[in-house]
CSV table of C-alpha atoms and ligand atoms in Angstrom, one decimal:
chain,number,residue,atom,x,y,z
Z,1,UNK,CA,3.9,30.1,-10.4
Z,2,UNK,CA,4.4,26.5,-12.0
Z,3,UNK,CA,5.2,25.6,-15.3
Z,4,UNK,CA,2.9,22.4,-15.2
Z,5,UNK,CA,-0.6,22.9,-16.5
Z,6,UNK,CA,-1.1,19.9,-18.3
Z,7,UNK,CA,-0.6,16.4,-16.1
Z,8,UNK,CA,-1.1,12.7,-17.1
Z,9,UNK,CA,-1.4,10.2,-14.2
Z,10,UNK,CA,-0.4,6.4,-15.3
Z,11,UNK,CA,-2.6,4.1,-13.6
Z,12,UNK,CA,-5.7,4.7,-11.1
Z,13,UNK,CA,-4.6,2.8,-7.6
Z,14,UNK,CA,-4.6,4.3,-4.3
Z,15,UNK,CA,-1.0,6.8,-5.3
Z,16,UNK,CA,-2.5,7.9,-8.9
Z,17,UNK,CA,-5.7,8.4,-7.8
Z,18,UNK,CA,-4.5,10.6,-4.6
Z,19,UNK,CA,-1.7,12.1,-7.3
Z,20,UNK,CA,-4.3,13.3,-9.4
Z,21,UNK,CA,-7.1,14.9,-6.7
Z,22,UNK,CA,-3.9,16.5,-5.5
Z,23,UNK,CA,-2.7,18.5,-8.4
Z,24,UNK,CA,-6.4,18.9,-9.9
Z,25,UNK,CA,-6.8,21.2,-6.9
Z,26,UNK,CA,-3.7,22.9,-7.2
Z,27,UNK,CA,-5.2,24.1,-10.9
Z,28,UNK,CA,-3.5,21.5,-13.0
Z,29,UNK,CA,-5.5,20.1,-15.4
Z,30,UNK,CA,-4.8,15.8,-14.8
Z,31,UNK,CA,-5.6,12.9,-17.3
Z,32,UNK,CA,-6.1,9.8,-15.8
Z,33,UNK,CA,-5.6,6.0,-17.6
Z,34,UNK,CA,-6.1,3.4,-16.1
Z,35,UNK,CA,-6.0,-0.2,-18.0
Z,36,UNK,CA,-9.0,-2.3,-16.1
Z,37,UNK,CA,-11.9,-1.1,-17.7
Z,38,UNK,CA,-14.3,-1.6,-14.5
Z,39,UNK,CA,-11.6,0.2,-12.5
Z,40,UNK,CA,-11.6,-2.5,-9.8
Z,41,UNK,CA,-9.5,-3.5,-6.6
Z,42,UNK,CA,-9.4,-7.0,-5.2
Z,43,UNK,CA,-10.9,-7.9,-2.0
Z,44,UNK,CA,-8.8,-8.1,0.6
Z,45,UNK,CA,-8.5,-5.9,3.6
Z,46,UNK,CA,-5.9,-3.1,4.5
Z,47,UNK,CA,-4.7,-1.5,7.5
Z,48,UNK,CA,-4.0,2.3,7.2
Z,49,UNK,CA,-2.1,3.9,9.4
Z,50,UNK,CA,-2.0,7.6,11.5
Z,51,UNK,CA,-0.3,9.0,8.8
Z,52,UNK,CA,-2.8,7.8,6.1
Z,53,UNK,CA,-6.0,9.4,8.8
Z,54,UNK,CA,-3.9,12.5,8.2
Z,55,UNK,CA,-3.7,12.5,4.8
Z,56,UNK,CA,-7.3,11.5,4.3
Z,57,UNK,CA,-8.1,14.7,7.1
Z,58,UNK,CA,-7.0,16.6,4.8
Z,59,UNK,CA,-8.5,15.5,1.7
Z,60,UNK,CA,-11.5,16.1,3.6
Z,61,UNK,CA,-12.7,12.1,3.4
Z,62,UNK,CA,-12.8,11.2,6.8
Z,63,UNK,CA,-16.4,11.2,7.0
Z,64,UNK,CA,-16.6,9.2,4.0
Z,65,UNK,CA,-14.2,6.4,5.7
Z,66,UNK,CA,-15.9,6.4,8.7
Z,67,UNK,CA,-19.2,5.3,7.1
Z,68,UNK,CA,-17.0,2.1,5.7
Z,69,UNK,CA,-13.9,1.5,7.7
Z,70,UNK,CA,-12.9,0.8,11.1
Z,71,UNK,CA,-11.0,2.5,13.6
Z,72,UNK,CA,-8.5,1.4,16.2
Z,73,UNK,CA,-5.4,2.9,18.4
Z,74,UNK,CA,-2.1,0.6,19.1
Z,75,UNK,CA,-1.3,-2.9,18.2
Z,76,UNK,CA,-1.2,-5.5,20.4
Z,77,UNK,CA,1.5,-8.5,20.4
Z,78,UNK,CA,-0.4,-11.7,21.8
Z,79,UNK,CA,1.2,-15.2,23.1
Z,80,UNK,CA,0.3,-18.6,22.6
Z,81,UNK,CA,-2.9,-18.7,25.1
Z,82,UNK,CA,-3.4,-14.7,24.1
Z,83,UNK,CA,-2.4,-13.3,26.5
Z,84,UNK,CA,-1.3,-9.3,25.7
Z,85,UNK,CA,2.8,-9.6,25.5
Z,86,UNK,CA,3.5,-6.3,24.3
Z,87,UNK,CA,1.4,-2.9,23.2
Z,88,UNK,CA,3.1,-0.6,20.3
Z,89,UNK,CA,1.6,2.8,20.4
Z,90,UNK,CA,0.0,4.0,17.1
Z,91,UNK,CA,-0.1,8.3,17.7
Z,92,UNK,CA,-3.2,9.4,16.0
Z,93,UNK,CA,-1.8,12.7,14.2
Z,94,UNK,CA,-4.6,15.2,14.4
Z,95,UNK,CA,-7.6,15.9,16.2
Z,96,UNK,CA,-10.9,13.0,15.6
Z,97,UNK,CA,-8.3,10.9,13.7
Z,98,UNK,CA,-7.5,7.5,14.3
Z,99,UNK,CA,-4.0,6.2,14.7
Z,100,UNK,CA,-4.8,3.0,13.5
Z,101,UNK,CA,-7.4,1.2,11.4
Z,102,UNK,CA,-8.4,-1.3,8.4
Z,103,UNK,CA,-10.9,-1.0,5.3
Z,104,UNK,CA,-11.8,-3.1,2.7
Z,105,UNK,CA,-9.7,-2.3,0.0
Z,106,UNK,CA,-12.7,-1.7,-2.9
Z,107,UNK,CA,-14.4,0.7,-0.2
Z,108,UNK,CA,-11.4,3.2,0.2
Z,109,UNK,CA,-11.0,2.7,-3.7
Z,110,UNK,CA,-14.2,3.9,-4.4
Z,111,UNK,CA,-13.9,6.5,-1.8
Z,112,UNK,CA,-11.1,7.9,-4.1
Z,113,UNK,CA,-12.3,7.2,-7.1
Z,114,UNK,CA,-15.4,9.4,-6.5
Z,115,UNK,CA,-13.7,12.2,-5.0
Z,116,UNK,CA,-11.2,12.0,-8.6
Z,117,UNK,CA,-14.1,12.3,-10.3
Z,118,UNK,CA,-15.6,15.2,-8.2
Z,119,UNK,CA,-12.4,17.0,-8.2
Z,120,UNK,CA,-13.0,17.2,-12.6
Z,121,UNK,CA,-10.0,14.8,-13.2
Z,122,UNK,CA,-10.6,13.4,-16.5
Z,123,UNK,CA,-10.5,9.4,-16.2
Z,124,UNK,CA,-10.3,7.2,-19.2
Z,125,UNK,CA,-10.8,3.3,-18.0
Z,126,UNK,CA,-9.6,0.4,-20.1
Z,127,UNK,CA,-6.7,3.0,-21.3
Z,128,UNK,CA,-3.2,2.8,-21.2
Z,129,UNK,CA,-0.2,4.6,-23.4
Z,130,UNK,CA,1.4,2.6,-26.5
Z,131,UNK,CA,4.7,5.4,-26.2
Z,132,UNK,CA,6.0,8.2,-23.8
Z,133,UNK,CA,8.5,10.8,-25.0
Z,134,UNK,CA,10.1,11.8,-22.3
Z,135,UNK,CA,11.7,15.1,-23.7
Z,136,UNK,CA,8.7,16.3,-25.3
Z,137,UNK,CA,5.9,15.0,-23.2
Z,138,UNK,CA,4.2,13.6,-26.1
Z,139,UNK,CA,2.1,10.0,-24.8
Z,140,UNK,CA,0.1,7.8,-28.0
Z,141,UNK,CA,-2.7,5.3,-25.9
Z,142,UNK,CA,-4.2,2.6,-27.0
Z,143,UNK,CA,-8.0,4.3,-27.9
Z,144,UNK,CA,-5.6,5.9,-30.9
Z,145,UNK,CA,-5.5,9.1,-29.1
Z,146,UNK,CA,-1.9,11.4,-28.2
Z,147,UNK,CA,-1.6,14.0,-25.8
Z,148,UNK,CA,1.1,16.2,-25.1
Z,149,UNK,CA,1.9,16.8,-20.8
Z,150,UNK,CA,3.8,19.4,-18.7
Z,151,UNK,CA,4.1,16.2,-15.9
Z,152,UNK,CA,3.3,12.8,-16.8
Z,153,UNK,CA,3.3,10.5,-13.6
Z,154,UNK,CA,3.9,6.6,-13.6
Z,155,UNK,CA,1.9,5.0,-11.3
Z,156,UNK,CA,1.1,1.7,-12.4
Z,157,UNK,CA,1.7,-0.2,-9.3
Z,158,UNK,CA,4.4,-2.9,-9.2
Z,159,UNK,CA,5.0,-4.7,-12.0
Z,160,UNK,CA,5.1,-0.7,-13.7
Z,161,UNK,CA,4.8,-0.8,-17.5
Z,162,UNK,CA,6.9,3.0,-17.3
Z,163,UNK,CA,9.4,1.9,-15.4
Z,164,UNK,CA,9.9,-0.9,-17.9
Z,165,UNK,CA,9.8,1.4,-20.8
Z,166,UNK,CA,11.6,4.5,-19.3
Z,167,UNK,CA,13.8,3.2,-16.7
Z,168,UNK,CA,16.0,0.3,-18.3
Z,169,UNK,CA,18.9,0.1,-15.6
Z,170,UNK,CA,15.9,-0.5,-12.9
Z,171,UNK,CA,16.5,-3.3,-10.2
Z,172,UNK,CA,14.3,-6.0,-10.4
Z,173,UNK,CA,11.9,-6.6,-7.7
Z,174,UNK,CA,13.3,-9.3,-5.1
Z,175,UNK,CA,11.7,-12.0,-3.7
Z,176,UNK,CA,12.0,-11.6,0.0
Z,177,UNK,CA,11.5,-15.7,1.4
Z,178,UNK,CA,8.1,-15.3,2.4
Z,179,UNK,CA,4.5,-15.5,1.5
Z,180,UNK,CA,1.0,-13.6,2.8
Z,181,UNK,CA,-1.9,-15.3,3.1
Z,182,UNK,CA,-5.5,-13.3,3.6
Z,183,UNK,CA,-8.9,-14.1,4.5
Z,184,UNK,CA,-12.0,-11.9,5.5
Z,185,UNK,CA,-13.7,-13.2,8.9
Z,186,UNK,CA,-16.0,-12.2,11.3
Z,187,UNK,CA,-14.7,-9.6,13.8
Z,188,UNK,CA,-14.2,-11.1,17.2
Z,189,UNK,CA,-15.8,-9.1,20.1
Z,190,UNK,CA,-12.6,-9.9,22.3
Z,191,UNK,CA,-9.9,-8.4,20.1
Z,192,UNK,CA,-9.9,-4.7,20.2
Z,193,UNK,CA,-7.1,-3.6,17.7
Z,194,UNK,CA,-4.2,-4.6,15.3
Z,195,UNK,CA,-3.0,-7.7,16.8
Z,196,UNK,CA,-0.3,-10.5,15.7
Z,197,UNK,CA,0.6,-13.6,17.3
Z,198,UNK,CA,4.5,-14.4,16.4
Z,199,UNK,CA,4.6,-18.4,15.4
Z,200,UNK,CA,7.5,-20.6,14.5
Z,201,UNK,CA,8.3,-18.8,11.4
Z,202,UNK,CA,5.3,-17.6,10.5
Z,203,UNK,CA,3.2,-14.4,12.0
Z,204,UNK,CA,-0.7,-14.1,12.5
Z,205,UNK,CA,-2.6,-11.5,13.0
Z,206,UNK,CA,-6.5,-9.6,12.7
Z,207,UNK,CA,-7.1,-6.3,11.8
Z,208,UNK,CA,-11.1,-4.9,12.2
Z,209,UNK,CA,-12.2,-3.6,8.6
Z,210,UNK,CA,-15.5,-2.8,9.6
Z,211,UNK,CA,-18.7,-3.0,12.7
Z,212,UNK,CA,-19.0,-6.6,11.9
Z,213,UNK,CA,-15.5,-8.4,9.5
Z,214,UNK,CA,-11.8,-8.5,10.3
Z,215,UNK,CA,-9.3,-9.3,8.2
Z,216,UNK,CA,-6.9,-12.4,8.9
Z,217,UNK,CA,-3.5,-12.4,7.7
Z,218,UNK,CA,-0.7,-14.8,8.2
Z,219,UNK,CA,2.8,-14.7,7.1
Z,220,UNK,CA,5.0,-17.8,5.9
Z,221,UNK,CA,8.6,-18.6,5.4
Z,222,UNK,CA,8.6,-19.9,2.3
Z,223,UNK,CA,12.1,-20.6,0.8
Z,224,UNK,CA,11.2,-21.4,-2.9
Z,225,UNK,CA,8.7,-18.7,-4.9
Z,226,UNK,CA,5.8,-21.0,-5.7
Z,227,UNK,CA,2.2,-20.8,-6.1
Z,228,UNK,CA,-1.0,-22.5,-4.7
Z,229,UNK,CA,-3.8,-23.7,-6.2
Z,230,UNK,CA,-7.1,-22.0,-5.6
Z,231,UNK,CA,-7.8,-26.0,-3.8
Z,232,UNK,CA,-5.4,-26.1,-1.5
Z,233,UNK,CA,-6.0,-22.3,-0.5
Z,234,UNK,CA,-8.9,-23.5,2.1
Z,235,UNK,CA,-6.5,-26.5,3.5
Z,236,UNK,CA,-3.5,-24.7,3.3
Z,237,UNK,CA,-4.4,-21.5,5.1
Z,238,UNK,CA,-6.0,-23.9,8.0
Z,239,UNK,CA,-3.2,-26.3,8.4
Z,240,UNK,CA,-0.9,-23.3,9.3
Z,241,UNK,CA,-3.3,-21.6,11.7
Z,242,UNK,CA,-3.4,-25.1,13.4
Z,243,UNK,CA,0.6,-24.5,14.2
Z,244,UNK,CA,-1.1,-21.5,16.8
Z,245,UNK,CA,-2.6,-22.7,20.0
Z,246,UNK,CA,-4.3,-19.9,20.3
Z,247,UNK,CA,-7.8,-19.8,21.2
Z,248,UNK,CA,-9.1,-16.7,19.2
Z,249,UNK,CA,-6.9,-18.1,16.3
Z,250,UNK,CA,-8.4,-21.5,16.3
Z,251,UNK,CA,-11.9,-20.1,16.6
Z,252,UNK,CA,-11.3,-18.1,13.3
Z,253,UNK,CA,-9.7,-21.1,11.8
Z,254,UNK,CA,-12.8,-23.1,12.4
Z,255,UNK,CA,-14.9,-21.0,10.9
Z,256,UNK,CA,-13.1,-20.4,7.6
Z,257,UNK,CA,-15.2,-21.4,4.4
Z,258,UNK,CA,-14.8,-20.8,0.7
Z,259,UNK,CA,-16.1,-18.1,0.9
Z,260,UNK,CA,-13.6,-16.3,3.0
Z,261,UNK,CA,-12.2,-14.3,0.4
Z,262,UNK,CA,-8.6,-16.4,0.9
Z,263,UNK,CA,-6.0,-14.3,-1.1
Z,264,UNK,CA,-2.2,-16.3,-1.2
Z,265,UNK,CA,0.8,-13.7,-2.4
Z,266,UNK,CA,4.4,-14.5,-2.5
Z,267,UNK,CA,6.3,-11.1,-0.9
Z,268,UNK,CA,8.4,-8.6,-2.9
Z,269,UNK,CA,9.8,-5.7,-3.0
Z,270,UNK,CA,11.3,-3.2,-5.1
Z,271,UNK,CA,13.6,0.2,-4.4
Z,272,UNK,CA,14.3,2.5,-7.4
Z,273,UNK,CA,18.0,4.4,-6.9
Z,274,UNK,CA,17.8,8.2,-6.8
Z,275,UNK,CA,16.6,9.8,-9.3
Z,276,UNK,CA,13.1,8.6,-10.0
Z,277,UNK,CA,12.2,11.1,-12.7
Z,278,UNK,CA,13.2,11.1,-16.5
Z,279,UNK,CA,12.6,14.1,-18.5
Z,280,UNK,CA,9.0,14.9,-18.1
Z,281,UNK,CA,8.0,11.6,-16.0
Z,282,UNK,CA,7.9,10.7,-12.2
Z,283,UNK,CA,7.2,7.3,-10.8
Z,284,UNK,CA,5.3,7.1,-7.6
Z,285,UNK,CA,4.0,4.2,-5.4
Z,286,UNK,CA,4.7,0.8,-6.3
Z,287,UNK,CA,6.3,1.7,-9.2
Z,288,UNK,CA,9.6,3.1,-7.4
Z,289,UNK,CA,9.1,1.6,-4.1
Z,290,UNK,CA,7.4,-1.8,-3.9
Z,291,UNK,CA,7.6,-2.6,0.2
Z,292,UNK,CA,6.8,-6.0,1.5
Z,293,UNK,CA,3.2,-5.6,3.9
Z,294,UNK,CA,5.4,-5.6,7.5
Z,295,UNK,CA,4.4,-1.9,8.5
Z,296,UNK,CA,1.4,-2.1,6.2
Z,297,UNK,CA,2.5,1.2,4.9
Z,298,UNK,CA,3.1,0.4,1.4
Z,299,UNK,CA,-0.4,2.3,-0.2
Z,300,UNK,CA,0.2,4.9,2.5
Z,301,UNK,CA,3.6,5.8,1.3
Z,302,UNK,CA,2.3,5.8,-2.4
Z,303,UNK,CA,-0.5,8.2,-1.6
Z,304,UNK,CA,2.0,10.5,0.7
Z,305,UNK,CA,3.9,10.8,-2.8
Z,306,UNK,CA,1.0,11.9,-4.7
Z,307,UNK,CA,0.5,15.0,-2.2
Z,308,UNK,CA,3.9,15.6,-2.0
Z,309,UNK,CA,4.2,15.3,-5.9
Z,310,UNK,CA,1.4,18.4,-5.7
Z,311,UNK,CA,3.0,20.1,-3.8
Z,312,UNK,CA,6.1,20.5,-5.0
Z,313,UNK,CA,4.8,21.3,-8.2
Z,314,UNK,CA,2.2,24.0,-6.5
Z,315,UNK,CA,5.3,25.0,-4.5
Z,316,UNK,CA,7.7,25.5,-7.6
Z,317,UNK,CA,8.5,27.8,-10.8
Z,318,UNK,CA,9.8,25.2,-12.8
Z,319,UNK,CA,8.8,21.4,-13.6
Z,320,UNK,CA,12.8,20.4,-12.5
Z,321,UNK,CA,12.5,22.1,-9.6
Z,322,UNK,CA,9.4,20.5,-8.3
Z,323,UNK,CA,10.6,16.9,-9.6
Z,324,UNK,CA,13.7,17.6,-7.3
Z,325,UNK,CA,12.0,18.8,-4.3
Z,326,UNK,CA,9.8,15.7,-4.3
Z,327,UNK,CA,12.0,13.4,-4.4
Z,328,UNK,CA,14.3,15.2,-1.5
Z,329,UNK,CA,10.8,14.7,0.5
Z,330,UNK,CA,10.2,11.2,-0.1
Z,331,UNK,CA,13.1,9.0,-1.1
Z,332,UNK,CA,14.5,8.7,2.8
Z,333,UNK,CA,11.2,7.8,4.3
Z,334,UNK,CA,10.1,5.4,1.5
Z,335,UNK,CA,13.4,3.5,1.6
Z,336,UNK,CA,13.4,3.4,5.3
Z,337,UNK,CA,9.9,1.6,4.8
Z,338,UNK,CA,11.1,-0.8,2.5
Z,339,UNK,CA,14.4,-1.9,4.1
Z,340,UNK,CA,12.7,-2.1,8.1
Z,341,UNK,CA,10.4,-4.3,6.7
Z,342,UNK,CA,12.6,-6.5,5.1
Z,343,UNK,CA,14.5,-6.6,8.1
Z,344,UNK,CA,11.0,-7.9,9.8
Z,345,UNK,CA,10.4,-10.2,6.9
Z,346,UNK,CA,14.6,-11.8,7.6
Z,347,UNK,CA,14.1,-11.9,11.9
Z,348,UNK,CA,10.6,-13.6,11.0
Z,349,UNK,CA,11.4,-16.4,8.4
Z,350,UNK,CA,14.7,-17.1,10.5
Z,351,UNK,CA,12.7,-17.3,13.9
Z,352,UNK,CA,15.0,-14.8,15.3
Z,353,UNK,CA,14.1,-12.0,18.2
Z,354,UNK,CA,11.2,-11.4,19.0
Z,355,UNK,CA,12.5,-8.0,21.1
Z,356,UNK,CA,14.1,-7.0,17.9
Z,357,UNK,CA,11.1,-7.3,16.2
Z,358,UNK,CA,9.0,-5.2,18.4
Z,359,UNK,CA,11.1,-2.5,18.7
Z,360,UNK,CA,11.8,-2.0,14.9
Z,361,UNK,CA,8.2,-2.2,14.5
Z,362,UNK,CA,7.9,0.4,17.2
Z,363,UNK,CA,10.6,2.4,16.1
Z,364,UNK,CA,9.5,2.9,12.4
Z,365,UNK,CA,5.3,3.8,13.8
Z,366,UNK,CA,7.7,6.5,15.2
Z,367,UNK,CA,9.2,7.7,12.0
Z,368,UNK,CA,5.9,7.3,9.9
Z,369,UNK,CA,4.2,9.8,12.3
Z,370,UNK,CA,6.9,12.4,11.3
Z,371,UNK,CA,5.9,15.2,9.4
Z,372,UNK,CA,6.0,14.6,5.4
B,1,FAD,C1,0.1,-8.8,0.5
B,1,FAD,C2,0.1,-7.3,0.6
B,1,FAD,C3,-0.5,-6.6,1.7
B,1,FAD,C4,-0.5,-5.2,1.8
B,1,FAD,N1,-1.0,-4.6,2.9
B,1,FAD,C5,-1.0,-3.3,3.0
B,1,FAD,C6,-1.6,-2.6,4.1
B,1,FAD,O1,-2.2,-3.3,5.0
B,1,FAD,N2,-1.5,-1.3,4.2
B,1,FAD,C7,-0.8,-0.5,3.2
B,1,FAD,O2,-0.8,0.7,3.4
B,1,FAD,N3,-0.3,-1.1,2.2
B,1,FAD,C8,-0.3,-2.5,2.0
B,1,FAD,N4,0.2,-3.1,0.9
B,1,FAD,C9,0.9,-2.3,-0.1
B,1,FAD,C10,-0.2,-1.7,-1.0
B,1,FAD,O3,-1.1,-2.7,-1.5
B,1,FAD,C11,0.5,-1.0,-2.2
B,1,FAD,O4,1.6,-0.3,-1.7
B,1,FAD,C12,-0.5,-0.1,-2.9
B,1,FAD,O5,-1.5,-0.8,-3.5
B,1,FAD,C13,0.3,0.6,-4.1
B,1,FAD,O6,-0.6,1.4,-4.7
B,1,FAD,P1,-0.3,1.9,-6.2
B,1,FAD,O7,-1.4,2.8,-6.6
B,1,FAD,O8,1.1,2.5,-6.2
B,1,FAD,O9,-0.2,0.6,-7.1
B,1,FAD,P2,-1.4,-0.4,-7.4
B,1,FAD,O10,-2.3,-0.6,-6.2
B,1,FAD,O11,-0.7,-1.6,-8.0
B,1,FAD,O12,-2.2,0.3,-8.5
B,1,FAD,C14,-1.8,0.5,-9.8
B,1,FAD,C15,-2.9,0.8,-10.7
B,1,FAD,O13,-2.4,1.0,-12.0
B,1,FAD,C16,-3.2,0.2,-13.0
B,1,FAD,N5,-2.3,-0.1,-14.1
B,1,FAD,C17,-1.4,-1.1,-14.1
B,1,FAD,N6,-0.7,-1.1,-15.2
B,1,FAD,C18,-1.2,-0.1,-16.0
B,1,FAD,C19,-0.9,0.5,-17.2
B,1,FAD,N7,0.1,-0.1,-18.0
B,1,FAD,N8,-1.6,1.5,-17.7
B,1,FAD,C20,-2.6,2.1,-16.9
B,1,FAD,N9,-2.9,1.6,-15.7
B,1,FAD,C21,-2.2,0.6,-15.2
B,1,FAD,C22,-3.7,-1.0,-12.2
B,1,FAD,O14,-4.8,-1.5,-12.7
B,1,FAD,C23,-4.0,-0.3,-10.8
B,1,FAD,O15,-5.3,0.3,-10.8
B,1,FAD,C24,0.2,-4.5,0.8
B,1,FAD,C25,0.8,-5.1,-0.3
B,1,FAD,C26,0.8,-6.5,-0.3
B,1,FAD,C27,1.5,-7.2,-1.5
């Protein structure tokens, strides 16, 4: 029987709001802050992966995703003129899941959101904490409030105001050479799943996010960490899907408008040394393991850790205990995340092999499907 009755979750993105479900069904009774008052998510799409199908199985929102999202299986690697060079198997890890697949990311937020609030979790928005006592688990918030928590959990996404406050020797995220740019287009009837064309330095691809949109995204090499205006966005994005003969690429890029949704982000990432806890608090997610978008497993990997994080605590006596036992489950798979795609980030903004790239990408699908 645990020791935790009483949980705080920092921060209401994809890993605290699965962190919170989680243990509110395993009988723990979870706060929630979260500092953006209208609780929102930006507009971009995501791709989810078989392991995030099986996770949302067995939260029992399937049926919810299926009403917004889109299914796939595989990914396909295309050449200049589009032709198929190479297929990398996505294993769809139970029965009427999909192994592959993209959402818009407000849709899967609010699928979460709702299901937090169903499971009783109490959600304060446009909250956050002022102070944390590690030792005694006493947290002061900004409405003026305190409360006092078995397990308080830090997952305030990457720029993590706990791990600023709590974890002082933490490495600071690194930029990684490259950049991301996203748009939302139509969804072409002649692409049927994940699929990326590899350019000189830079990497395209579409991912289906619903019936009728797709979500573009194209990677640059990008030496210097610098921002665009919201001007040259439009131009920008264009100009570099020009440096692609293709013909599905081209159509696309032709029919891109300001009102594509076009989202430009420098890449980071982040991985916290063992341990992640201090005292009463856990960091999941972004907070202790930022990855750069290569496997688009990043939000997957932070809501893994918030049914883990349940777990172990349902699966403990002790607080300690469970704080170990998570972090025994998840540190080897997140950092073999982060440092695979960094590898894909270096062959891509060097222009080196293409075979090396494929495989890695092949290799770590394999891992991801793994058990948790
Ligand atoms: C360009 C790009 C593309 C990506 N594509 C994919 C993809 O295709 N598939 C995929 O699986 N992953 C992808 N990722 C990774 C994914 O977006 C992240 O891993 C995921 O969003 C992390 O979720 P999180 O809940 O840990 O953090 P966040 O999503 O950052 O959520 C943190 C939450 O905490 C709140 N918050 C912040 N500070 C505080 C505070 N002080 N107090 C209270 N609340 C606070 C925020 O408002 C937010 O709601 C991508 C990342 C990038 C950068």
């Amino acid at each position: 029987m645990t020791d935790v009755k009483k949980a705080l979750v920092i921060g209401g993105g994809f890993s605290g709001m699965v962190a919170a479900i989680c243990l509110q069904q395993r009988g723990v009774a979870v706060d929630l802050v979260e500092i953006d008052k209208d609780w929102r998510t930006y507009g971009a799409g995501i791709s989810l992966h078989g392991a995030t199908y099986r996770l949302l199985g067995q939260l029992g929102l399937m049926e919810a995703y299926h009403k917004v999202g889109a299914a796939c299986d595989g990914v396909h690697m295309r050449g200049p003129q589009d032709q198929i060079l190479a297929q990398i198997p996505t294993p769809a890890l139970g029965p009427d899941l999909p192994g592959n697949g993209a959402v818009m990311r407000p849709a899967l937020a609010k699928i979460l959101a709702d299901k937090t609030r169903a499971e009783g979790v109490d959600v304060r928005l446009g909250v956050t904490f002022t102070s944390i006592d590690q030792n005694s688990g006493t947290v002061a918030f900004t409405d003026g409030s305190t409360g006092t928590y078995d397990l308080i959990v830090g997952a305030d996404g990457f720029a993590s105001a706990v791990r600023a406050a709590l974890y002082t020797d933490a490495p600071a995220p690194q930029y990684v050479g490259q950049a991301v740019w996203r748009a939302v287009v139509p969804r072409p009837a002649d692409i049927p799943t994940l699929t990326m064309w590899m350019g000189p330095k830079l990497k395209a691809g579409i991912n289906h996010v619903s019936d009728s949109q797709s979500y573009l995204f194209l990677t640059e090499d990008k030496p210097v960490n610098e921002w665009v205006s919201d001007e040259a966005l439009l131009p920008t994005l264009k100009a570099l899907l020009a440096k692609f003969p293709s013909p599905v690429l081209t159509r696309l890029a032709e029919g891109l408008s300001e009102d594509s949704k076009i989202n430009y982000r420098p890449l980071e990432n982040m991985m916290l040394p063992r341990p992640w806890s201090r005292g009463r608090v856990v960091l999941i997610g972004d907070a202790v393991h930022a990855t750069t978008p290569h496997m688009a497993a990043g939000a997957m990997l932070g809501m893994e850790d918030g049914l883990v994080l349940a777990e172990a605590v349902a699966g403990n006596d002790s607080r300690d205990a469970a704080l170990t036992a998570f972090e025994e489950r998840r540190f080897e798979r997140c950092r073999m995340v982060v440092e695979n795609s960094a590898r894909l980030a270096e062959i891509e903004v060097t222009g080196g092999d293409h075979g090396e790239h494929v495989q890695l990408m092949g290799k770590t699908q394999g891992a991801l499907a793994q058990p948790i």
